Amino acid sequence: MAELPISTAAVATAVTHRTCPLCEAACGLTVTTGPGLDDIAVRGDADDPFSRGYLCPKGVALGQLHSDPDRLRAPLVRRGSTWTEVGWDEALAEAGRLLAPLLREHGPDSVAVYLGNPVVHNLGLGLYSRVLIQALGTGYRFSASTVDQMPKQVACGLMYGTELSVTIPDLDRTDYLLVLGANPMVSNGSLLTAPDLPGRLRALRRRGGRLVVVDPRRTRTADVADEHLTIRPGTDALLLAGIARTLLEQGLADPGQAAPHLSGLAELREALRPFTPEAVSVATRIPAGTVLRLARELAAAPSAAVYGRIGTTTTAFGTAASWLVDVVNTLTGNLDRPGGVMWPQPAAGSPNTTGRPGRGRGVRVPGSRRTRVRGLASVFGEFPAAALAEEIDTPSADGARLRGLVTVAGNPVLSTPNSARLGSALASLDAMVSVDAYLNETTRHADVVLPAASPLARSHYDLVFTAFSVRDQAHYSPPSLPLRPGDLDEAEVLLRLTCAALGGGTTPDQLDDLTAEQTARGIAADPSSPAYRRDPAELLAAVAHRTRQERLLDLMLRGGPYGDGFGARPEGLSLAALEAAPHGLDLGPLRPRLPGVLRTPSGKVELAPPQLLAEAARLARHLAELTAAPDGGLLLVGRRQLRSNNSWMHNVPLLAGGSNGCTLQLNPADAQRLGIAAGQRVTVRSRVGELEAEAELAAGLMPGVVSLPHGWGHSDPATRGATAARSPGVNSNLLTDEEPLDPLSGTAVLNGIPVRVQPSDEGIRSE
Ligand SMILES: Nc1nc2c(c(=O)[nH]1)N[C@H]1C(S)=C(S)[C@@H](COP(=O)(O)OP(=O)(O)OC[C@H]3O[C@@H](n4cnc5c(=O)[nH]c(N)nc54)[C@H](O)[C@@H]3O)O[C@H]1N2
Ligand SMILES: Nc1nc2c(c(=O)[nH]1)N[C@H]1C(S)=C(S)[C@@H](COP(=O)(O)OP(=O)(O)OC[C@H]3O[C@@H](n4cnc5c(=O)[nH]c(N)nc54)[C@H](O)[C@@H]3O)O[C@H]1N2
Ligand code: SF4
Ligand SMILES: [Mo]
């Protein structure tokens, strides 16, 4: 196929400011374009009140991402193994021709939707993927959440009442930060939106604060910490239970200002009894004295925040660990206090700023629907990503199975467990349509690929990360570049795709009007909104000069907690106010929000909901098993790399090579025992698969633990990415297992995978 020429039409030099869409730090960027359309310079925006000029190598690489010749520029339709570039009308007609009959003949549940991580970094995709899912009517909704943060959402949902009520470390004011299973020096933070994490961690230590890191690897974050503790993978919930029990049993617990709002303290104390420091020390390999000391330090610190991320959530006890993080924060008096953990108050889109403050319906966990094959429960309306392959490749007796799939900004073939099985399953679908920037390991299986325009050519507002931010802030980014002729904004792509899948009869404008009407009605019915009880038609009239995501965003901002109430509070926020503040608006440090933030039916913080007590009981059984028979085999964990972004930025030359080696790291003592030398090829096997990688000896790795980064494995010749293919690496999710899940959240176990490792040139041992 011939590449479409990239337009280099001369345009005037222009400077715009925008939020970086590449990770959760949400740095402000200054983008200078022109005179050629692909003349792009990206630097940190020194006037952004939140990021103050900070950016990382990925932010700089946005210019190369924009110009990457392998990034898709036109819709593709596949016939056999041949791709043809076609126009939008033809591509969408083909998508409709494939999807509409499946929906009609086999019902909405025959077509699944998978939403990948970049959806939450893309305003149009975030808003209109909901429209797509609703219109298709499918219950088969999957996303990267169940290979990521879902356990935290479940735990906080049960404790505080909404799936977005995640507590955030008050990083800039805390005196003590205990980090478990996160490497913010490299990841730049997650469920912790804070540009310049390295600077903020340095500032913590400069003001006399203490940083303690719990991680089986000596990470860059461990390098800058006061203390690094290694832990046996998968056992953080036990460590946290040991700390929480110590606080309760030694009279160290003092919930402080949160005390009047708590429910379930007695049940919690009872549930934590088995987790003595001595008992958990055997399983975690953290000495009992250290467990005691951590409890005392956390209780004694003027303020402290415990923070857990990927290494705590993507384990078999992800929800329990996430819950116990908040339990420890509560027992030490750090819930909802400056320097502890707090709730942001986002300007738009948060369920804990709508409805009646202080009480609500709470969350329903487990959800009401079940997957067909394994009977796995839905969680907040979606199914576990680990169940996607089996729902395709395992038909019921009556022939029911997933026959169609729409992926939006996702690469589950590299990102979800047992991905070899998923790859084969995708090849057996009747229809697959992808909206993506690249022809990659997943989208290569699609029948139709609808390209994403350059990230610089879209508008943006962070509906999601304002809910996880260490300061309240609001930043609207207009497009930095016009769409190229022939490009479509992704909101438009999803609206047109929805109409095509429905088989005609509806237009994108009608769907969009319907969505705006629903939004306006929701605002008028929301007692927290400054536009409560207004006429929805009046609200719509006030934003009639806008369309698509700008209209929806303006409605949400004006009807939101800081909103101008469509005139009721003229000094309040609107999209126009954000447009007048191109560097973004700082809305101040986080403020205490108890009890108004709660949406539990009791109006209390639920420390011991029955679902979590059941998890504590399961954890106690696990502790007993581990104590009776400590496991001694090798466990695989992941790692993220600074110049990498999950599976999809390896084709950008600025980020290729360097520190990004896709090596199997192992401790020198393990290497010696296994007869493995540095640089040697090794074979790694798990229950579900095997792969080969180069061994790298890493003294900073705990004995018994090996590490491989995820998102690699770009050797499929059917993909398009010349730079990525030169250093392809291997796909670590060939080894991760789709069977074990964290039960309440349906989240996959991606860390602590039992593996065997041997030199590749040795014959297969009969072990
Ligand atoms: N073993 C292991 N596996 C893991 C993890 C781990 O730690 N270990 N981490 C997990 C986590 S936290 C996550 S979030 C997932 C990520 O899993 P996914 O979201 O499935 O995968 P990504 O690698 O983020 O792929 C994003 C896709 O979006 C496309 N894309 C990028 N920008 C845009 C855009 O603006 N529009 C459109 N339409 N497409 C775009 C890219 O080309 C790419 O195909 O991986 C998970 N997998
Ligand atoms: N540069 C870069 N930045 C990124 C990404 C990227 O791919 N590259 N991805 C983004 C995404 S989607 C996300 S979700 C975030 C994730 O952000 P983080 O969670 O901060 O990132 P990870 O590097 O996955 O950190 C997980 C850590 O957990 C450790 N670990 C593994 N198992 C265990 C365990 O059982 N217990 C404990 N205590 N530790 C364990 C690992 O060694 C690793 O250091 O990063 C985001 N930022
Ligand atoms: S830290 Fe994240 S948000 Fe900031 S420039 Fe890098 S990728 Fe972008
Ligand atoms: Mo993620």
mmCIF file of N, CA and C in Angstrom, residues 305-360:
data_model
loop_
_atom_site.group_PDB
_atom_site.id
_atom_site.type_symbol
_atom_site.label_atom_id
_atom_site.label_comp_id
_atom_site.label_asym_id
_atom_site.label_seq_id
_atom_site.Cartn_x
_atom_site.Cartn_y
_atom_site.Cartn_z
ATOM 1 N N ALA A 305 0.744 9.442 54.345
ATOM 2 C CA ALA A 305 -0.119 8.890 53.301
ATOM 3 C C ALA A 305 0.457 7.568 52.845
ATOM 4 N N VAL A 306 -0.380 6.527 52.841
ATOM 5 C CA VAL A 306 0.009 5.250 52.257
ATOM 6 C C VAL A 306 -0.568 5.225 50.850
ATOM 7 N N TYR A 307 0.250 4.782 49.899
ATOM 8 C CA TYR A 307 -0.132 4.832 48.488
ATOM 9 C C TYR A 307 0.268 3.526 47.824
ATOM 10 N N GLY A 308 -0.675 2.857 47.202
ATOM 11 C CA GLY A 308 -0.378 1.602 46.508
ATOM 12 C C GLY A 308 -0.813 1.689 45.058
ATOM 13 N N ARG A 309 -0.033 1.083 44.178
ATOM 14 C CA ARG A 309 -0.412 1.117 42.764
ATOM 15 C C ARG A 309 -0.245 -0.257 42.116
ATOM 16 N N ILE A 310 0.129 -0.302 40.837
ATOM 17 C CA ILE A 310 0.077 -1.529 40.027
ATOM 18 C C ILE A 310 0.551 -2.792 40.765
ATOM 19 N N GLY A 311 1.640 -2.689 41.512
ATOM 20 C CA GLY A 311 2.144 -3.869 42.225
ATOM 21 C C GLY A 311 1.198 -4.322 43.322
ATOM 22 N N THR A 312 0.261 -3.473 43.736
ATOM 23 C CA THR A 312 -0.724 -3.897 44.733
ATOM 24 C C THR A 312 -2.061 -4.259 44.090
ATOM 25 N N THR A 313 -2.412 -3.595 42.967
ATOM 26 C CA THR A 313 -3.743 -3.855 42.403
ATOM 27 C C THR A 313 -3.774 -5.089 41.520
ATOM 28 N N THR A 314 -2.718 -5.340 40.753
ATOM 29 C CA THR A 314 -2.768 -6.454 39.804
ATOM 30 C C THR A 314 -2.240 -7.740 40.450
ATOM 31 N N THR A 315 -2.852 -8.067 41.574
ATOM 32 C CA THR A 315 -2.517 -9.296 42.294
ATOM 33 C C THR A 315 -3.836 -9.964 42.702
ATOM 34 N N ALA A 316 -3.743 -11.165 43.196
ATOM 35 C CA ALA A 316 -4.961 -11.913 43.548
ATOM 36 C C ALA A 316 -5.706 -11.275 44.720
ATOM 37 N N PHE A 317 -5.036 -10.390 45.470
ATOM 38 C CA PHE A 317 -5.683 -9.688 46.576
ATOM 39 C C PHE A 317 -5.669 -8.176 46.354
ATOM 40 N N GLY A 318 -5.871 -7.780 45.102
ATOM 41 C CA GLY A 318 -5.806 -6.368 44.744
ATOM 42 C C GLY A 318 -6.826 -5.517 45.478
ATOM 43 N N THR A 319 -8.053 -6.005 45.575
ATOM 44 C CA THR A 319 -9.078 -5.203 46.255
ATOM 45 C C THR A 319 -8.802 -5.144 47.754
ATOM 46 N N ALA A 320 -8.383 -6.280 48.327
ATOM 47 C CA ALA A 320 -8.072 -6.287 49.763
ATOM 48 C C ALA A 320 -6.928 -5.312 50.059
ATOM 49 N N ALA A 321 -5.881 -5.348 49.227
ATOM 50 C CA ALA A 321 -4.754 -4.431 49.461
ATOM 51 C C ALA A 321 -5.212 -2.987 49.331
ATOM 52 N N SER A 322 -6.039 -2.706 48.326
ATOM 53 C CA SER A 322 -6.494 -1.333 48.110
ATOM 54 C C SER A 322 -7.341 -0.844 49.286
ATOM 55 N N TRP A 323 -8.169 -1.732 49.793
ATOM 56 C CA TRP A 323 -8.987 -1.415 50.968
ATOM 57 C C TRP A 323 -8.096 -1.125 52.171
ATOM 58 N N LEU A 324 -7.106 -2.022 52.407
ATOM 59 C CA LEU A 324 -6.274 -1.889 53.605
ATOM 60 C C LEU A 324 -5.389 -0.647 53.553
ATOM 61 N N VAL A 325 -5.027 -0.186 52.347
ATOM 62 C CA VAL A 325 -4.329 1.101 52.222
ATOM 63 C C VAL A 325 -5.200 2.187 52.855
ATOM 64 N N ASP A 326 -6.475 2.197 52.515
ATOM 65 C CA ASP A 326 -7.359 3.231 53.062
ATOM 66 C C ASP A 326 -7.670 3.003 54.533
ATOM 67 N N VAL A 327 -7.691 1.735 54.947
ATOM 68 C CA VAL A 327 -7.892 1.442 56.368
ATOM 69 C C VAL A 327 -6.737 2.027 57.183
ATOM 70 N N VAL A 328 -5.501 1.789 56.732
ATOM 71 C CA VAL A 328 -4.349 2.309 57.481
ATOM 72 C C VAL A 328 -4.385 3.841 57.486
ATOM 73 N N ASN A 329 -4.698 4.437 56.343
ATOM 74 C CA ASN A 329 -4.784 5.900 56.304
ATOM 75 C C ASN A 329 -5.847 6.417 57.274
ATOM 76 N N THR A 330 -6.953 5.684 57.381
ATOM 77 C CA THR A 330 -8.027 6.117 58.281
ATOM 78 C C THR A 330 -7.617 5.960 59.741
ATOM 79 N N LEU A 331 -7.060 4.785 60.069
ATOM 80 C CA LEU A 331 -6.709 4.520 61.475
ATOM 81 C C LEU A 331 -5.628 5.465 61.979
ATOM 82 N N THR A 332 -4.792 5.973 61.078
ATOM 83 C CA THR A 332 -3.726 6.876 61.515
ATOM 84 C C THR A 332 -4.181 8.341 61.481
ATOM 85 N N GLY A 333 -5.466 8.556 61.277
ATOM 86 C CA GLY A 333 -5.981 9.935 61.316
ATOM 87 C C GLY A 333 -5.695 10.722 60.057
ATOM 88 N N ASN A 334 -5.332 10.004 58.990
ATOM 89 C CA ASN A 334 -4.931 10.705 57.771
ATOM 90 C C ASN A 334 -5.976 10.725 56.672
ATOM 91 N N LEU A 335 -7.173 10.209 56.967
ATOM 92 C CA LEU A 335 -8.224 10.284 55.958
ATOM 93 C C LEU A 335 -8.801 11.692 55.957
ATOM 94 N N ASP A 336 -8.754 12.318 54.815
ATOM 95 C CA ASP A 336 -9.391 13.627 54.639
ATOM 96 C C ASP A 336 -8.704 14.731 55.436
ATOM 97 N N ARG A 337 -7.405 14.598 55.646
ATOM 98 C CA ARG A 337 -6.718 15.732 56.278
ATOM 99 C C ARG A 337 -5.518 16.145 55.425
ATOM 100 N N PRO A 338 -5.199 17.424 55.413
ATOM 101 C CA PRO A 338 -4.044 17.882 54.642
ATOM 102 C C PRO A 338 -2.798 17.079 55.028
ATOM 103 N N GLY A 339 -2.068 16.641 54.012
ATOM 104 C CA GLY A 339 -0.890 15.813 54.249
ATOM 105 C C GLY A 339 -1.208 14.330 54.324
ATOM 106 N N GLY A 340 -2.481 14.003 54.406
ATOM 107 C CA GLY A 340 -2.890 12.598 54.408
ATOM 108 C C GLY A 340 -3.380 12.212 53.026
ATOM 109 N N VAL A 341 -4.514 11.539 52.959
ATOM 110 C CA VAL A 341 -5.131 11.266 51.662
ATOM 111 C C VAL A 341 -6.468 12.008 51.606
ATOM 112 N N MET A 342 -6.764 12.549 50.431
ATOM 113 C CA MET A 342 -7.927 13.439 50.319
ATOM 114 C C MET A 342 -8.661 13.164 49.008
ATOM 115 N N TRP A 343 -9.840 13.755 48.900
ATOM 116 C CA TRP A 343 -10.587 13.655 47.652
ATOM 117 C C TRP A 343 -10.518 14.969 46.897
ATOM 118 N N PRO A 344 -10.065 14.928 45.649
ATOM 119 C CA PRO A 344 -10.168 16.114 44.810
ATOM 120 C C PRO A 344 -11.639 16.480 44.609
ATOM 121 N N GLN A 345 -11.873 17.714 44.226
ATOM 122 C CA GLN A 345 -13.221 18.122 43.831
ATOM 123 C C GLN A 345 -13.146 18.592 42.381
ATOM 124 N N PRO A 346 -13.356 17.668 41.436
ATOM 125 C CA PRO A 346 -13.197 18.015 40.024
ATOM 126 C C PRO A 346 -14.280 18.992 39.560
ATOM 127 N N ALA A 347 -13.928 19.786 38.558
ATOM 128 C CA ALA A 347 -14.866 20.796 38.056
ATOM 129 C C ALA A 347 -15.962 20.171 37.197
ATOM 130 N N ALA A 348 -15.742 18.963 36.718
ATOM 131 C CA ALA A 348 -16.756 18.330 35.874
ATOM 132 C C ALA A 348 -16.644 16.824 35.975
ATOM 133 N N GLY A 349 -17.786 16.166 35.917
ATOM 134 C CA GLY A 349 -17.803 14.740 35.645
ATOM 135 C C GLY A 349 -17.645 13.803 36.828
ATOM 136 N N SER A 350 -17.625 14.294 38.074
ATOM 137 C CA SER A 350 -17.430 13.357 39.179
ATOM 138 C C SER A 350 -18.755 12.990 39.830
ATOM 139 N N PRO A 351 -19.003 11.683 40.045
ATOM 140 C CA PRO A 351 -20.250 11.288 40.701
ATOM 141 C C PRO A 351 -20.303 11.692 42.173
ATOM 142 N N ASN A 352 -19.145 12.048 42.785
ATOM 143 C CA ASN A 352 -19.248 12.441 44.194
ATOM 144 C C ASN A 352 -19.417 13.947 44.390
ATOM 145 N N THR A 353 -19.645 14.652 43.276
ATOM 146 C CA THR A 353 -20.029 16.068 43.409
ATOM 147 C C THR A 353 -21.465 16.268 42.923
ATOM 148 N N THR A 354 -22.148 15.171 42.574
ATOM 149 C CA THR A 354 -23.533 15.288 42.130
ATOM 150 C C THR A 354 -24.443 14.566 43.118
ATOM 151 N N GLY A 355 -25.728 14.807 42.994
ATOM 152 C CA GLY A 355 -26.689 14.180 43.894
ATOM 153 C C GLY A 355 -26.691 14.864 45.248
ATOM 154 N N ARG A 356 -27.293 14.194 46.237
ATOM 155 C CA ARG A 356 -27.370 14.785 47.579
ATOM 156 C C ARG A 356 -26.059 14.562 48.306
ATOM 157 N N PRO A 357 -25.413 15.615 48.758
ATOM 158 C CA PRO A 357 -24.142 15.441 49.467
ATOM 159 C C PRO A 357 -24.307 14.594 50.726
ATOM 160 N N GLY A 358 -23.370 13.652 50.924
ATOM 161 C CA GLY A 358 -23.310 12.942 52.203
ATOM 162 C C GLY A 358 -23.965 11.581 52.230
ATOM 163 N N ARG A 359 -24.764 11.279 51.240
ATOM 164 C CA ARG A 359 -25.469 9.994 51.244
ATOM 165 C C ARG A 359 -25.862 9.664 49.818
ATOM 166 N N GLY A 360 -25.944 8.386 49.514
ATOM 167 C CA GLY A 360 -26.340 8.037 48.149
ATOM 168 C C GLY A 360 -26.685 6.573 48.036
#
